Amino acid sequence: MAGGVIIILLILVALIGPHLVQNPNAYNSNLINPTFSRPYGPWGGISLAHPLGVEPVNGRDMLARVVVGAQYSLLIGFLATVLAVVIGVFFGIIAGYFGGWIDAVIARAMDVFLAFPLLVFAIALIGVIPNTAFGLSGNQLRVSLLVFVIGFFAWPYMGRIIRGQVLSLREREFVDAARSIGARGPYILFRELLPNLVAPILVYSTLLIPTNILFEAALDYLGVGLIPPTPSWGQMLSNAVSNGFYYIDPMYMIIPGVAIFITVMAFNLFGDGLRDALDPRGH
Amino acid sequence: MRRRSRLAFAACAVAAGLTLAACSSGGGTSSTGSSSGGSSASGSNAAFNAGVTKVVNPSTKKGGTLTFALSSTPDSFDPGNTYYAWTFDMTRLWATPLVTYKSCPGACGNTLVPGIATSLGTVSDNGLVWTYHLKPGLKFEDGTPVTSADVKYAVERTYDRSVLANGPTYFSVLLANPKYPGPYKDKTGNQTSITTPDASTIQFHLQSPFPDFNYVASLPQTAPVPPSKDTGSNYQLHPLSTGPYMFQSYQVNKQATLVPNPNWTPNEDPQVSQLASKVVINLNVNAADLDNRLLAGDVDIDAQGIGVQAATRAKILSNPSLEKDADASPGNREWFTYINTKVAPLNNVACRQAVEYAANKTDLQTAWGGPYAGGQIATTLLLPGMGGYTSFDQYNAKTDPTGDLTAAKAALAKCGHPTGFTVGASYRSDRPAEVAAVQALQAALARVGIQLQLHGYPSGTYYTDFAGSPNYVHQHNLGVLMGGWSPDWPDGYGMMDELINGNTIAPSGNTNIGELNDPTINGLFAQAANPSITDAQRNAIYGEIDKDAMAQAVILPNVYATNLLYRNPAVTNVYTMTPFGMYNYGVMGVSS
């Protein structure tokens, strides 16, 4: 429950927050001590005007950057999960229901995807894609790429679970009944089996979201994420580490770190709760 | 006109990321010479920034171990195969070139003085033949006498890039017979552009006059190498010393140990000294660990000379007892922003001037690291202390350092875009300071409606494929491009030729990224190349080029870089020299 409440709050923050906070890209260099590159005052320059302080070097408002960063993190996390779920469910049902060589091909494909050195591939792919491609440019392109890379390689997790569920479901009486009155493959797959899979799909997508958010943060951290000055939690962490700001301004690392921590934990708690409620035998 | 090889610069830019430089002095620099060594003074005169203008802890005390460390590795310790500022500084301990820099603090060190030559080179009337005479009695560490043939061979071997790939390429570009493959492939010795009329005379025959040739002769590449001892790329394991120290042992990527060279006398090169009884260079030390050991006194000097980490900077500058042993050394480098003259609407000079006016120079300075670790706000192309440098401020960078928005708007109106325009901006995304700087520029220009679309590229291919490729720049509408420059030697040619001379524009590896091809400026460069004018006249021309280039607004100077360096209080004779941008490693000793 607590997880659910936090998630709703996060979504509200991501939807409404960016309209309430100040411009996340506005410089406040008067708040920065140029000798040390760090904000004046303790705790990363926390003040009434900047409740979470400001970034070192440029004095951008941390609250605004964390809030706008939440929007990107959640957006990419959700979209990548949707992509993974759609592909995973589709192939999972087919593999589980038809069995035989179709199952073998899809299952091996899943193995290949699971064994893929994804992080290395993602860095290479995003690194070589130019700034304009597929009719998109700038951050639109980056967001699409991140969603594609994260989602497309996460589908086998969902696919395997669905396949397992379908393997047991297809032997049940209602499926036999549908088959005996002449229903064909697609009808059985999407009208008979899919409604019975809603519970595991919901549970596992909720658990997939935090993984994807973490992965997005990792890619941002490694420098293949969004284009500056777009706020992003992963980039804030990366900047704090690569410039040594964690020593002179620890808040710059702690704040985005806590944001990621809360988000990931909320989704995990929510997913666990959902599983308990919908699928008591899952434990 | 001839064109300097870009390959060396690009390779160096990739490897060093930060530093390329060589040096020599520019004529016309007024020098107030305090010489190396000095009398053994009592007490310490250490103070913050003292080492930038005077000798700290002057002493003639001998003995002790001088310990250097660095977080990376050299490209090579072979004087013929290296292209870092710190190796140009360090190799003087074991390899004395024909000409060298005067050992004295600050811009005084820009002065060229003889190394193993008896005097600076003399040039023939047509400007094509440069002659040097060797000092008598020069010896290698094994006692063999040094002859002009050893100098000739040392230069010839640098022609073979398949063996010695790292060094600068000025000789093969400047000298006649540029196709010579080097002595490893051509055993006949028919390199005709270097001649040795006798055992103590060497002559270089040029394709066209090059008044800066003494600077070229100051490259470590002119340090003699005996053909019988040359082992190609392995020569760096034990370069035969002509300087005050010689290699005792060298474990590649780990540690080099140097001991005094018994066959060296101060007459051979008075610009270096032989105080410590041992010099240790530790390689590949973790950067944070190195800083801690530096402050603890386990390491005397960070050899790389590019400054301490941000955390250490905070420690030093907030603690007076550490601060007194630190220097914000001028770094022989400028960080700047190219403004492309071919990308619309920046092909209109008024639009470029709007960028110059609107930039927030204070924010840029903070982004580069602030006044001590980043640099001083720059307003010119020439670095302070260079021949021809005059302090001028065309775009009110000093009087209005946060940007002159009124003038910027007026310039925008003049160029026909009163509400601003949108243009691409390129930067190296793996360089945190550059990422910060381009964002500062973006925020500042947005105030007058100039919107920058940021495009980050890897630094390894920045000059070959992206910012250094005019085609790419035009196709992607990159009007504003971050960059920086360390001159190979401290004069107007070394600083500006590759940046704004129209005939240096190249299809790849371009460094005239603004693509300025201005007949007046090109003409002034041609005048400066005239061998019959004096250095003072030449420097006056460089000063004029600087002003013209700023009027063209083809480069937005950000900062004259500074490096925050820390010296162990036990080290003697410490000061920074402008041509290296770091401490003079040739004269140091230890007091305990």
mmCIF file of N, CA, C and O in Angstrom, chain A residues 25-30 32-38 55 57-58 60 65 127 130-132 137-138 142 223 226-230 235 239 242-248, chain B residues 288 310-318 360 363 365-367 369-373 427 429 432-433 435-443 454-458 472 476:
data_model
loop_
_atom_site.group_PDB
_atom_site.id
_atom_site.type_symbol
_atom_site.label_atom_id
_atom_site.label_comp_id
_atom_site.label_asym_id
_atom_site.label_seq_id
_atom_site.Cartn_x
_atom_site.Cartn_y
_atom_site.Cartn_z
ATOM 1 N N ASN A 25 16.839 24.777 -15.933
ATOM 2 C CA ASN A 25 18.086 25.080 -16.629
ATOM 3 C C ASN A 25 18.587 26.493 -16.355
ATOM 4 O O ASN A 25 19.555 26.928 -16.962
ATOM 5 N N ALA A 26 17.899 27.214 -15.455
ATOM 6 C CA ALA A 26 18.314 28.593 -15.183
ATOM 7 C C ALA A 26 19.544 28.597 -14.287
ATOM 8 O O ALA A 26 19.592 27.908 -13.269
ATOM 9 N N TYR A 27 20.541 29.392 -14.692
ATOM 10 C CA TYR A 27 21.772 29.492 -13.909
ATOM 11 C C TYR A 27 21.577 30.450 -12.740
ATOM 12 O O TYR A 27 20.911 31.477 -12.856
ATOM 13 N N ASN A 28 22.151 30.112 -11.609
ATOM 14 C CA ASN A 28 22.209 31.038 -10.470
ATOM 15 C C ASN A 28 23.662 31.114 -10.039
ATOM 16 O O ASN A 28 24.025 30.672 -8.956
ATOM 17 N N SER A 29 24.495 31.671 -10.899
ATOM 18 C CA SER A 29 25.924 31.606 -10.598
ATOM 19 C C SER A 29 26.280 32.445 -9.386
ATOM 20 O O SER A 29 27.339 32.256 -8.802
ATOM 21 N N ASN A 30 25.384 33.373 -8.975
ATOM 22 C CA ASN A 30 25.691 34.150 -7.775
ATOM 23 C C ASN A 30 25.667 33.274 -6.521
ATOM 24 O O ASN A 30 26.140 33.677 -5.474
ATOM 25 N N ILE A 32 27.162 30.400 -6.349
ATOM 26 C CA ILE A 32 28.274 29.470 -6.436
ATOM 27 C C ILE A 32 29.572 30.182 -6.061
ATOM 28 O O ILE A 32 29.833 31.288 -6.540
ATOM 29 N N ASN A 33 30.358 29.531 -5.259
ATOM 30 C CA ASN A 33 31.694 30.027 -4.957
ATOM 31 C C ASN A 33 32.636 29.550 -6.072
ATOM 32 O O ASN A 33 32.935 28.358 -6.161
ATOM 33 N N PRO A 34 33.071 30.472 -6.941
ATOM 34 C CA PRO A 34 33.816 30.014 -8.121
ATOM 35 C C PRO A 34 35.159 29.362 -7.776
ATOM 36 O O PRO A 34 35.647 28.530 -8.532
ATOM 37 N N THR A 35 35.722 29.714 -6.638
ATOM 38 C CA THR A 35 37.015 29.134 -6.276
ATOM 39 C C THR A 35 36.915 27.635 -6.082
ATOM 40 O O THR A 35 37.775 26.870 -6.491
ATOM 41 N N PHE A 36 35.824 27.213 -5.443
ATOM 42 C CA PHE A 36 35.668 25.788 -5.159
ATOM 43 C C PHE A 36 34.655 25.133 -6.085
ATOM 44 O O PHE A 36 34.423 23.933 -5.985
ATOM 45 N N SER A 37 33.975 25.885 -6.904
ATOM 46 C CA SER A 37 32.912 25.388 -7.790
ATOM 47 C C SER A 37 31.716 24.856 -7.015
ATOM 48 O O SER A 37 30.897 24.151 -7.562
ATOM 49 N N ARG A 38 31.610 25.147 -5.734
ATOM 50 C CA ARG A 38 30.491 24.572 -4.986
ATOM 51 C C ARG A 38 29.596 25.688 -4.457
ATOM 52 O O ARG A 38 30.004 26.837 -4.356
ATOM 53 N N GLU A 55 22.839 23.020 -7.853
ATOM 54 C CA GLU A 55 23.945 22.233 -8.409
ATOM 55 C C GLU A 55 25.255 22.979 -8.253
ATOM 56 O O GLU A 55 25.280 24.204 -8.360
ATOM 57 N N VAL A 57 28.858 24.364 -9.636
ATOM 58 C CA VAL A 57 29.311 24.992 -10.866
ATOM 59 C C VAL A 57 28.321 26.008 -11.422
ATOM 60 O O VAL A 57 28.684 27.130 -11.729
ATOM 61 N N ASN A 58 27.016 25.612 -11.560
ATOM 62 C CA ASN A 58 26.122 26.513 -12.269
ATOM 63 C C ASN A 58 24.958 27.031 -11.441
ATOM 64 O O ASN A 58 24.261 27.945 -11.857
ATOM 65 N N ARG A 60 22.052 25.638 -10.727
ATOM 66 C CA ARG A 60 20.693 25.286 -11.142
ATOM 67 C C ARG A 60 19.941 24.658 -9.972
ATOM 68 O O ARG A 60 20.538 23.925 -9.173
ATOM 69 N N ARG A 65 15.376 20.232 -10.928
ATOM 70 C CA ARG A 65 16.031 19.213 -11.750
ATOM 71 C C ARG A 65 15.624 17.814 -11.327
ATOM 72 O O ARG A 65 15.469 16.920 -12.168
ATOM 73 N N GLY A 127 25.915 5.238 -28.756
ATOM 74 C CA GLY A 127 27.079 6.054 -29.083
ATOM 75 C C GLY A 127 27.213 6.336 -30.567
ATOM 76 O O GLY A 127 27.684 7.402 -30.949
ATOM 77 N N PRO A 130 23.617 8.947 -34.807
ATOM 78 C CA PRO A 130 23.837 10.398 -34.889
ATOM 79 C C PRO A 130 22.731 11.166 -34.175
ATOM 80 O O PRO A 130 21.794 10.576 -33.643
ATOM 81 N N ASN A 131 22.893 12.475 -34.177
ATOM 82 C CA ASN A 131 21.930 13.289 -33.457
ATOM 83 C C ASN A 131 20.581 13.360 -34.154
ATOM 84 O O ASN A 131 19.598 13.720 -33.553
ATOM 85 N N THR A 132 20.571 13.043 -35.438
ATOM 86 C CA THR A 132 19.319 13.030 -36.161
ATOM 87 C C THR A 132 19.207 11.693 -36.871
ATOM 88 O O THR A 132 20.098 11.303 -37.614
ATOM 89 N N SER A 137 15.057 13.900 -33.671
ATOM 90 C CA SER A 137 16.339 14.514 -33.353
ATOM 91 C C SER A 137 16.388 14.860 -31.876
ATOM 92 O O SER A 137 15.370 14.875 -31.190
ATOM 93 N N GLY A 138 17.577 15.130 -31.423
ATOM 94 C CA GLY A 138 17.780 15.590 -30.050
ATOM 95 C C GLY A 138 17.231 14.613 -29.025
ATOM 96 O O GLY A 138 17.390 13.409 -29.137
ATOM 97 N N ARG A 142 16.780 10.460 -28.400
ATOM 98 C CA ARG A 142 17.421 9.782 -27.282
ATOM 99 C C ARG A 142 16.400 9.005 -26.460
ATOM 100 O O ARG A 142 16.633 7.863 -26.077
ATOM 101 N N GLY A 223 26.907 8.115 -19.684
ATOM 102 C CA GLY A 223 27.059 9.152 -20.691
ATOM 103 C C GLY A 223 26.358 8.877 -22.005
ATOM 104 O O GLY A 223 26.621 9.551 -22.983
ATOM 105 N N LEU A 226 20.342 11.090 -21.885
ATOM 106 C CA LEU A 226 19.757 12.306 -22.437
ATOM 107 C C LEU A 226 20.841 13.357 -22.668
ATOM 108 O O LEU A 226 21.929 13.293 -22.114
ATOM 109 N N ILE A 227 20.490 14.326 -23.534
ATOM 110 C CA ILE A 227 21.463 15.360 -23.895
ATOM 111 C C ILE A 227 21.384 16.489 -22.871
ATOM 112 O O ILE A 227 20.299 16.940 -22.544
ATOM 113 N N PRO A 228 22.510 16.957 -22.354
ATOM 114 C CA PRO A 228 22.470 18.087 -21.446
ATOM 115 C C PRO A 228 21.858 19.294 -22.172
ATOM 116 O O PRO A 228 21.989 19.372 -23.391
ATOM 117 N N PRO A 229 21.218 20.205 -21.479
ATOM 118 C CA PRO A 229 21.065 20.294 -20.024
ATOM 119 C C PRO A 229 19.821 19.589 -19.492
ATOM 120 O O PRO A 229 19.400 19.900 -18.398
ATOM 121 N N THR A 230 19.223 18.677 -20.265
ATOM 122 C CA THR A 230 18.050 17.965 -19.773
ATOM 123 C C THR A 230 18.372 17.295 -18.437
ATOM 124 O O THR A 230 19.346 16.564 -18.343
ATOM 125 N N GLN A 235 22.543 11.267 -14.767
ATOM 126 C CA GLN A 235 23.607 12.205 -15.120
ATOM 127 C C GLN A 235 24.073 13.007 -13.918
ATOM 128 O O GLN A 235 25.245 13.363 -13.815
ATOM 129 N N ASN A 239 27.888 13.067 -12.865
ATOM 130 C CA ASN A 239 28.606 14.324 -12.743
ATOM 131 C C ASN A 239 29.239 14.451 -11.358
ATOM 132 O O ASN A 239 30.386 14.883 -11.225
ATOM 133 N N SER A 242 32.297 11.912 -11.452
ATOM 134 C CA SER A 242 33.425 12.131 -12.360
ATOM 135 C C SER A 242 34.148 13.432 -12.054
ATOM 136 O O SER A 242 35.314 13.575 -12.349
ATOM 137 N N ASN A 243 33.475 14.427 -11.484
ATOM 138 C CA ASN A 243 34.145 15.680 -11.170
ATOM 139 C C ASN A 243 34.610 15.750 -9.735
ATOM 140 O O ASN A 243 35.096 16.787 -9.303
ATOM 141 N N GLY A 244 34.392 14.676 -8.977
ATOM 142 C CA GLY A 244 34.801 14.709 -7.579
ATOM 143 C C GLY A 244 33.923 15.596 -6.715
ATOM 144 O O GLY A 244 34.324 16.008 -5.638
ATOM 145 N N PHE A 245 32.699 15.916 -7.180
ATOM 146 C CA PHE A 245 31.839 16.772 -6.375
ATOM 147 C C PHE A 245 31.343 16.073 -5.113
ATOM 148 O O PHE A 245 30.876 16.708 -4.194
ATOM 149 N N TYR A 246 31.418 14.749 -5.095
ATOM 150 C CA TYR A 246 30.933 14.049 -3.909
ATOM 151 C C TYR A 246 31.736 14.453 -2.679
ATOM 152 O O TYR A 246 31.271 14.361 -1.562
ATOM 153 N N TYR A 247 32.937 14.928 -2.922
ATOM 154 C CA TYR A 247 33.741 15.348 -1.783
ATOM 155 C C TYR A 247 33.392 16.778 -1.368
ATOM 156 O O TYR A 247 33.216 17.054 -0.192
ATOM 157 N N ILE A 248 33.277 17.677 -2.322
ATOM 158 C CA ILE A 248 33.085 19.076 -1.947
ATOM 159 C C ILE A 248 31.609 19.427 -1.808
ATOM 160 O O ILE A 248 31.283 20.441 -1.226
ATOM 161 N N ALA B 288 43.412 9.985 -7.339
ATOM 162 C CA ALA B 288 43.053 10.457 -5.995
ATOM 163 C C ALA B 288 44.164 10.103 -5.007
ATOM 164 O O ALA B 288 44.528 10.900 -4.140
ATOM 165 N N ALA B 310 39.401 18.013 -8.123
ATOM 166 C CA ALA B 310 38.525 19.013 -7.504
ATOM 167 C C ALA B 310 38.516 18.893 -5.984
ATOM 168 O O ALA B 310 38.533 19.899 -5.274
ATOM 169 N N ALA B 311 38.513 17.661 -5.485
ATOM 170 C CA ALA B 311 38.472 17.480 -4.037
ATOM 171 C C ALA B 311 39.735 18.037 -3.399
ATOM 172 O O ALA B 311 39.685 18.719 -2.369
ATOM 173 N N THR B 312 40.875 17.788 -4.023
ATOM 174 C CA THR B 312 42.142 18.283 -3.496
ATOM 175 C C THR B 312 42.207 19.806 -3.598
ATOM 176 O O THR B 312 42.744 20.476 -2.724
ATOM 177 N N ARG B 313 41.624 20.332 -4.679
ATOM 178 C CA ARG B 313 41.583 21.780 -4.825
ATOM 179 C C ARG B 313 40.875 22.404 -3.618
ATOM 180 O O ARG B 313 41.336 23.378 -3.030
ATOM 181 N N ALA B 314 39.736 21.807 -3.233
ATOM 182 C CA ALA B 314 39.001 22.343 -2.084
ATOM 183 C C ALA B 314 39.846 22.263 -0.821
ATOM 184 O O ALA B 314 39.889 23.199 -0.028
ATOM 185 N N LYS B 315 40.541 21.136 -0.654
ATOM 186 C CA LYS B 315 41.386 20.990 0.541
ATOM 187 C C LYS B 315 42.462 22.062 0.563
ATOM 188 O O LYS B 315 42.711 22.697 1.580
ATOM 189 N N ILE B 316 43.126 22.246 -0.562
ATOM 190 C CA ILE B 316 44.270 23.160 -0.606
ATOM 191 C C ILE B 316 43.821 24.600 -0.389
ATOM 192 O O ILE B 316 44.360 25.322 0.443
ATOM 193 N N LEU B 317 42.777 25.010 -1.123
ATOM 194 C CA LEU B 317 42.424 26.425 -1.110
ATOM 195 C C LEU B 317 41.712 26.827 0.170
ATOM 196 O O LEU B 317 41.551 28.013 0.446
ATOM 197 N N SER B 318 41.257 25.849 0.957
ATOM 198 C CA SER B 318 40.581 26.227 2.195
ATOM 199 C C SER B 318 41.504 26.066 3.391
ATOM 200 O O SER B 318 41.083 26.250 4.523
ATOM 201 N N ASN B 360 28.370 34.734 -21.177
ATOM 202 C CA ASN B 360 28.634 35.088 -19.787
ATOM 203 C C ASN B 360 30.012 34.541 -19.416
ATOM 204 O O ASN B 360 30.181 33.350 -19.159
ATOM 205 N N ASP B 363 30.450 32.818 -15.937
ATOM 206 C CA ASP B 363 29.941 31.448 -15.867
ATOM 207 C C ASP B 363 30.847 30.485 -16.622
ATOM 208 O O ASP B 363 31.056 29.344 -16.210
ATOM 209 N N GLN B 365 34.050 30.819 -16.987
ATOM 210 C CA GLN B 365 35.228 30.632 -16.146
ATOM 211 C C GLN B 365 34.942 29.623 -15.035
ATOM 212 O O GLN B 365 35.745 28.714 -14.780
ATOM 213 N N THR B 366 33.776 29.757 -14.397
ATOM 214 C CA THR B 366 33.422 28.811 -13.339
ATOM 215 C C THR B 366 33.305 27.402 -13.907
ATOM 216 O O THR B 366 33.729 26.428 -13.285
ATOM 217 N N ALA B 367 32.732 27.292 -15.105
ATOM 218 C CA ALA B 367 32.578 25.968 -15.706
ATOM 219 C C ALA B 367 33.933 25.315 -15.961
ATOM 220 O O ALA B 367 34.103 24.114 -15.781
ATOM 221 N N GLY B 369 36.475 25.658 -14.193
ATOM 222 C CA GLY B 369 37.115 25.290 -12.931
ATOM 223 C C GLY B 369 37.396 26.464 -12.019
ATOM 224 O O GLY B 369 38.040 26.296 -10.990
ATOM 225 N N GLY B 370 36.921 27.649 -12.381
ATOM 226 C CA GLY B 370 37.115 28.810 -11.526
ATOM 227 C C GLY B 370 38.453 29.470 -11.756
ATOM 228 O O GLY B 370 39.252 29.022 -12.583
ATOM 229 N N PRO B 371 38.732 30.555 -11.036
ATOM 230 C CA PRO B 371 39.918 31.361 -11.330
ATOM 231 C C PRO B 371 41.245 30.642 -11.091
ATOM 232 O O PRO B 371 42.242 30.990 -11.716
ATOM 233 N N TYR B 372 41.276 29.650 -10.196
ATOM 234 C CA TYR B 372 42.559 29.001 -9.901
ATOM 235 C C TYR B 372 42.760 27.717 -10.708
ATOM 236 O O TYR B 372 43.821 27.484 -11.257
ATOM 237 N N ALA B 373 41.734 26.888 -10.744
ATOM 238 C CA ALA B 373 41.884 25.619 -11.449
ATOM 239 C C ALA B 373 41.415 25.702 -12.894
ATOM 240 O O ALA B 373 41.693 24.818 -13.696
ATOM 241 N N TYR B 427 30.585 19.802 -28.711
ATOM 242 C CA TYR B 427 31.485 19.733 -27.558
ATOM 243 C C TYR B 427 31.898 18.287 -27.381
ATOM 244 O O TYR B 427 31.315 17.380 -27.981
ATOM 245 N N SER B 429 31.812 15.201 -25.218
ATOM 246 C CA SER B 429 30.925 14.815 -24.120
ATOM 247 C C SER B 429 31.653 14.049 -23.029
ATOM 248 O O SER B 429 31.101 13.849 -21.958
ATOM 249 N N PRO B 432 34.195 16.612 -18.694
ATOM 250 C CA PRO B 432 33.201 17.264 -17.833
ATOM 251 C C PRO B 432 33.252 18.791 -17.883
ATOM 252 O O PRO B 432 32.211 19.438 -17.922
ATOM 253 N N ALA B 433 34.457 19.364 -17.895
ATOM 254 C CA ALA B 433 34.532 20.826 -17.875
ATOM 255 C C ALA B 433 33.972 21.405 -19.172
ATOM 256 O O ALA B 433 33.326 22.452 -19.177
ATOM 257 N N VAL B 435 31.646 20.033 -21.039
ATOM 258 C CA VAL B 435 30.190 19.880 -20.979
ATOM 259 C C VAL B 435 29.598 21.021 -20.164
ATOM 260 O O VAL B 435 28.585 21.628 -20.537
ATOM 261 N N ALA B 436 30.246 21.340 -19.039
ATOM 262 C CA ALA B 436 29.752 22.441 -18.205
ATOM 263 C C ALA B 436 29.846 23.761 -18.953
ATOM 264 O O ALA B 436 28.934 24.594 -18.889
ATOM 265 N N ALA B 437 30.932 23.947 -19.703
ATOM 266 C CA ALA B 437 31.140 25.223 -20.389
ATOM 267 C C ALA B 437 30.113 25.427 -21.506
ATOM 268 O O ALA B 437 29.566 26.522 -21.663
ATOM 269 N N VAL B 438 29.821 24.378 -22.259
ATOM 270 C CA VAL B 438 28.891 24.564 -23.376
ATOM 271 C C VAL B 438 27.483 24.825 -22.838
ATOM 272 O O VAL B 438 26.702 25.591 -23.418
ATOM 273 N N GLN B 439 27.161 24.250 -21.691
ATOM 274 C CA GLN B 439 25.848 24.541 -21.093
ATOM 275 C C GLN B 439 25.792 25.973 -20.580
ATOM 276 O O GLN B 439 24.743 26.630 -20.652
ATOM 277 N N ALA B 440 26.919 26.461 -20.034
ATOM 278 C CA ALA B 440 26.956 27.853 -19.571
ATOM 279 C C ALA B 440 26.752 28.794 -20.751
ATOM 280 O O ALA B 440 26.025 29.794 -20.664
ATOM 281 N N LEU B 441 27.377 28.445 -21.877
ATOM 282 C CA LEU B 441 27.231 29.270 -23.075
ATOM 283 C C LEU B 441 25.782 29.228 -23.565
ATOM 284 O O LEU B 441 25.202 30.248 -23.931
ATOM 285 N N GLN B 442 25.195 28.037 -23.555
ATOM 286 C CA GLN B 442 23.807 27.879 -23.997
ATOM 287 C C GLN B 442 22.873 28.750 -23.157
ATOM 288 O O GLN B 442 22.013 29.459 -23.695
ATOM 289 N N ALA B 443 23.064 28.690 -21.829
ATOM 290 C CA ALA B 443 22.189 29.468 -20.948
ATOM 291 C C ALA B 443 22.377 30.962 -21.184
ATOM 292 O O ALA B 443 21.412 31.731 -21.180
ATOM 293 N N LEU B 454 22.660 21.331 -28.568
ATOM 294 C CA LEU B 454 23.943 20.728 -28.207
ATOM 295 C C LEU B 454 24.146 19.373 -28.894
ATOM 296 O O LEU B 454 23.232 18.562 -28.987
ATOM 297 N N HIS B 455 25.358 19.159 -29.373
ATOM 298 C CA HIS B 455 25.734 17.894 -29.991
ATOM 299 C C HIS B 455 27.047 17.450 -29.368
ATOM 300 O O HIS B 455 28.078 18.075 -29.599
ATOM 301 N N GLY B 456 27.005 16.382 -28.589
ATOM 302 C CA GLY B 456 28.224 15.900 -27.935
ATOM 303 C C GLY B 456 28.902 14.824 -28.774
ATOM 304 O O GLY B 456 28.236 14.015 -29.422
ATOM 305 N N TYR B 457 30.226 14.832 -28.788
ATOM 306 C CA TYR B 457 30.990 13.842 -29.555
ATOM 307 C C TYR B 457 32.117 13.289 -28.690
ATOM 308 O O TYR B 457 32.559 13.945 -27.759
ATOM 309 N N PRO B 458 32.610 12.106 -29.012
ATOM 310 C CA PRO B 458 33.757 11.578 -28.262
ATOM 311 C C PRO B 458 35.026 12.358 -28.604
ATOM 312 O O PRO B 458 35.222 12.748 -29.756
ATOM 313 N N TYR B 472 31.132 17.919 -42.248
ATOM 314 C CA TYR B 472 30.239 17.513 -41.162
ATOM 315 C C TYR B 472 29.658 18.749 -40.471
ATOM 316 O O TYR B 472 28.469 18.806 -40.177
ATOM 317 N N HIS B 476 25.609 19.575 -40.357
ATOM 318 C CA HIS B 476 24.882 19.539 -39.091
ATOM 319 C C HIS B 476 24.713 20.919 -38.482
ATOM 320 O O HIS B 476 24.324 21.038 -37.331
#
